PDB file of C-alpha atoms in Angstrom:
ATOM      1  CA  MET A   1    -139.364 149.297 128.868  1.00  0.00           C
ATOM      2  CA  PRO A   2    -142.558 151.949 129.170  1.00  0.00           C
ATOM      3  CA  HIS A   3    -142.887 154.481 126.978  1.00  0.00           C
ATOM      4  CA  PHE A   4    -143.200 158.091 127.417  1.00  0.00           C
ATOM      5  CA  VAL A   5    -144.613 160.946 125.390  1.00  0.00           C
ATOM      6  CA  ILE A   6    -143.440 164.173 125.864  1.00  0.00           C
ATOM      7  CA  LEU A   7    -145.031 166.668 124.557  1.00  0.00           C
ATOM      8  CA  ILE A   8    -143.335 169.304 122.964  1.00  0.00           C
ATOM      9  CA  HIS A   9    -145.374 173.382 123.862  1.00  0.00           C
ATOM     10  CA  GLY A  10    -143.610 175.703 121.917  1.00  0.00           C
ATOM     11  CA  GLY A  11    -143.016 179.040 122.701  1.00  0.00           C
ATOM     12  CA  PRO A  12    -144.704 182.645 120.900  1.00  0.00           C
ATOM     13  CA  GLY A  13    -144.221 183.339 117.401  1.00  0.00           C
ATOM     14  CA  ASP A  14    -142.110 180.947 115.356  1.00  0.00           C
ATOM     15  CA  PRO A  15    -139.384 179.168 115.763  1.00  0.00           C
ATOM     16  CA  ALA A  16    -135.624 180.797 114.613  1.00  0.00           C
ATOM     17  CA  PRO A  17    -133.387 178.482 112.370  1.00  0.00           C
ATOM     18  CA  ASP A  18    -131.323 178.876 115.694  1.00  0.00           C
ATOM     19  CA  ASP A  19    -134.417 177.792 117.406  1.00  0.00           C
ATOM     20  CA  LEU A  20    -134.880 174.158 114.816  1.00  0.00           C
ATOM     21  CA  ALA A  21    -131.441 173.711 115.030  1.00  0.00           C
ATOM     22  CA  ALA A  22    -131.096 172.412 117.984  1.00  0.00           C
ATOM     23  CA  HIS A  23    -134.601 170.634 117.975  1.00  0.00           C
ATOM     24  CA  ASP A  24    -132.653 168.534 115.444  1.00  0.00           C
ATOM     25  CA  ALA A  25    -129.581 168.205 116.666  1.00  0.00           C
ATOM     26  CA  HIS A  26    -131.336 167.171 120.122  1.00  0.00           C
ATOM     27  CA  ALA A  27    -134.140 164.304 118.015  1.00  0.00           C
ATOM     28  CA  GLN A  28    -130.305 163.324 116.561  1.00  0.00           C
ATOM     29  CA  ASP A  29    -129.166 163.255 120.089  1.00  0.00           C
ATOM     30  CA  LEU A  30    -132.384 160.689 121.288  1.00  0.00           C
ATOM     31  CA  ILE A  31    -131.948 158.407 118.236  1.00  0.00           C
ATOM     32  CA  GLY A  32    -128.963 157.555 119.187  1.00  0.00           C
ATOM     33  CA  SER A  33    -129.117 156.909 122.264  1.00  0.00           C
ATOM     34  CA  GLY A  34    -131.688 154.197 121.771  1.00  0.00           C
ATOM     35  CA  ALA A  35    -134.981 156.819 124.252  1.00  0.00           C
ATOM     36  CA  LEU A  36    -136.333 157.583 120.523  1.00  0.00           C
ATOM     37  CA  VAL A  37    -139.301 155.473 119.596  1.00  0.00           C
ATOM     38  CA  ALA A  38    -141.550 157.831 117.406  1.00  0.00           C
ATOM     39  CA  ALA A  39    -141.597 162.139 117.443  1.00  0.00           C
ATOM     40  CA  PHE A  40    -144.041 164.236 115.239  1.00  0.00           C
ATOM     41  CA  ALA A  41    -143.884 168.303 115.041  1.00  0.00           C
ATOM     42  CA  PHE A  42    -146.519 169.683 113.949  1.00  0.00           C
ATOM     43  CA  GLY A  43    -147.974 172.601 111.425  1.00  0.00           C
ATOM     44  CA  PRO A  44    -149.001 175.612 112.099  1.00  0.00           C
ATOM     45  CA  THR A  45    -151.715 176.241 113.946  1.00  0.00           C
ATOM     46  CA  ASP A  46    -153.103 178.165 111.758  1.00  0.00           C
ATOM     47  CA  GLU A  47    -153.861 175.378 109.938  1.00  0.00           C
ATOM     48  CA  VAL A  48    -155.826 173.927 112.849  1.00  0.00           C
ATOM     49  CA  VAL A  49    -159.177 172.611 112.882  1.00  0.00           C
ATOM     50  CA  ARG A  50    -161.088 172.385 116.673  1.00  0.00           C
ATOM     51  CA  ILE A  51    -163.478 169.348 116.481  1.00  0.00           C
ATOM     52  CA  ASP A  52    -165.905 169.835 119.382  1.00  0.00           C
ATOM     53  CA  ALA A  53    -169.661 169.769 119.960  1.00  0.00           C
ATOM     54  CA  ASP A  54    -170.799 172.345 117.900  1.00  0.00           C
ATOM     55  CA  GLY A  55    -168.585 171.521 114.825  1.00  0.00           C
ATOM     56  CA  PRO A  56    -165.443 171.448 113.256  1.00  0.00           C
ATOM     57  CA  ALA A  57    -163.811 175.118 113.722  1.00  0.00           C
ATOM     58  CA  PRO A  58    -160.236 177.173 113.431  1.00  0.00           C
ATOM     59  CA  GLY A  59    -157.674 177.339 116.226  1.00  0.00           C
ATOM     60  CA  ALA A  60    -156.715 175.008 118.407  1.00  0.00           C
ATOM     61  CA  ALA A  61    -157.423 174.678 121.871  1.00  0.00           C
ATOM     62  CA  GLY A  62    -155.355 176.212 124.946  1.00  0.00           C
ATOM     63  CA  ALA A  63    -153.340 179.235 124.781  1.00  0.00           C
ATOM     64  CA  THR A  64    -150.196 176.983 123.882  1.00  0.00           C
ATOM     65  CA  ALA A  65    -149.721 175.244 120.602  1.00  0.00           C
ATOM     66  CA  LEU A  66    -148.712 171.573 120.934  1.00  0.00           C
ATOM     67  CA  ASP A  67    -146.086 171.939 117.969  1.00  0.00           C
ATOM     68  CA  GLY A  68    -145.008 168.482 118.495  1.00  0.00           C
ATOM     69  CA  VAL A  69    -144.379 164.926 120.608  1.00  0.00           C
ATOM     70  CA  GLY A  70    -142.129 162.502 121.134  1.00  0.00           C
ATOM     71  CA  VAL A  71    -142.215 158.818 122.228  1.00  0.00           C
ATOM     72  CA  VAL A  72    -139.534 157.434 124.282  1.00  0.00           C
ATOM     73  CA  GLU A  73    -138.417 154.468 125.411  1.00  0.00           C
ATOM     74  CA  ALA A  74    -137.189 155.358 130.034  1.00  0.00           C
ATOM     75  CA  ASP A  75    -137.033 152.424 132.977  1.00  0.00           C
ATOM     76  CA  ASP A  76    -139.408 154.775 135.097  1.00  0.00           C
ATOM     77  CA  LEU A  77    -140.572 158.734 135.062  1.00  0.00           C
ATOM     78  CA  ASP A  78    -137.688 160.172 136.449  1.00  0.00           C
ATOM     79  CA  ALA A  79    -135.899 159.116 133.461  1.00  0.00           C
ATOM     80  CA  ALA A  80    -138.761 160.258 131.155  1.00  0.00           C
ATOM     81  CA  VAL A  81    -138.478 163.445 132.673  1.00  0.00           C
ATOM     82  CA  ALA A  82    -134.835 163.921 133.002  1.00  0.00           C
ATOM     83  CA  ILE A  83    -134.950 163.469 128.584  1.00  0.00           C
ATOM     84  CA  ALA A  84    -137.153 165.903 128.510  1.00  0.00           C
ATOM     85  CA  ARG A  85    -136.036 168.265 130.420  1.00  0.00           C
ATOM     86  CA  ALA A  86    -133.236 168.362 127.595  1.00  0.00           C
ATOM     87  CA  ASN A  87    -136.267 169.327 125.616  1.00  0.00           C
ATOM     88  CA  PRO A  88    -135.220 173.148 124.017  1.00  0.00           C
ATOM     89  CA  ALA A  89    -139.142 174.178 124.326  1.00  0.00           C
ATOM     90  CA  ALA A  90    -138.029 174.281 127.220  1.00  0.00           C
ATOM     91  CA  VAL A  91    -135.493 177.030 127.684  1.00  0.00           C
ATOM     92  CA  GLN A  92    -136.407 179.181 124.364  1.00  0.00           C
ATOM     93  CA  GLY A  93    -139.822 179.721 126.101  1.00  0.00           C
ATOM     94  CA  GLY A  94    -142.354 177.518 126.109  1.00  0.00           C
ATOM     95  CA  PHE A  95    -142.653 173.315 127.944  1.00  0.00           C
ATOM     96  CA  VAL A  96    -142.630 170.151 128.340  1.00  0.00           C
ATOM     97  CA  GLU A  97    -145.109 167.635 129.519  1.00  0.00           C
ATOM     98  CA  VAL A  98    -144.029 164.053 130.187  1.00  0.00           C
ATOM     99  CA  ARG A  99    -146.765 161.699 130.259  1.00  0.00           C
ATOM    100  CA  PRO A 100    -146.840 157.382 131.155  1.00  0.00           C
ATOM    101  CA  VAL A 101    -148.471 155.509 127.981  1.00  0.00           C
ATOM    102  CA  LEU A 102    -150.848 153.265 129.456  1.00  0.00           C
ATOM    103  CA  GLY A 103    -151.161 151.096 126.265  1.00  0.00           C
ATOM    104  CA  SER A 104    -150.522 151.686 122.343  1.00  0.00           C
ATOM    105  CA  TRP A 105    -151.121 149.782 119.168  1.00  0.00           C
ATOM    106  CA  VAL A 106    -149.378 150.518 116.084  1.00  0.00           C
ATOM    107  CA  ARG A 107    -150.204 150.421 112.310  1.00  0.00           C
ATOM    108  CA  GLY A 108    -147.182 147.307 111.457  1.00  0.00           C
ATOM    109  CA  GLY A 109    -146.141 147.159 115.648  1.00  0.00           C
ATOM    110  CA  GLY A 110    -148.955 145.359 116.827  1.00  0.00           C
ATOM    111  CA  SER A 111    -150.426 146.248 120.535  1.00  0.00           C
ATOM    112  CA  ASP A 112    -148.990 146.701 123.685  1.00  0.00           C
ATOM    113  CA  GLY A 113    -150.957 143.930 125.533  1.00  0.00           C
ATOM    114  CA  SER A 114    -152.977 146.900 128.195  1.00  0.00           C
ATOM    115  CA  ALA A 115    -156.269 146.533 127.464  1.00  0.00           C
ATOM    116  CA  HIS A 116    -157.132 150.553 127.514  1.00  0.00           C
ATOM    117  CA  GLY A 117    -159.330 151.850 124.994  1.00  0.00           C
ATOM    118  CA  VAL A 118    -156.546 150.854 122.281  1.00  0.00           C
ATOM    119  CA  PRO A 119    -157.986 148.643 119.576  1.00  0.00           C
ATOM    120  CA  SER A 120    -156.774 145.475 118.974  1.00  0.00           C
ATOM    121  CA  ALA A 121    -153.432 144.110 116.353  1.00  0.00           C
ATOM    122  CA  SER A 122    -155.960 141.827 114.201  1.00  0.00           C
TER     123      SER A 122
END
């Protein structure tokens, strides 16, 4: 089944406890449905180190912080978008993005066999 990455951009400021609880409930729903493959919540933006041609520098690159990512399995892009629309960030002042995964490698899990610059499993 195809994989999709959901990029979660939170709203301004630190999330309230109720907002975090909504994210936890959403994650539990996705786990229960079997759609969630992996999820990662990121630390505070004041700990971001951006690296470019000038070297390391403090701070995120964009105006909106990337607060987390989720990887879901879905039949197609429309199904992945339907999953992403239920993400609380979309109604808490932030937004989410959905991106198809073209190739993957997971330590201990190997590769999906596609050749898109993803390391081999060996």
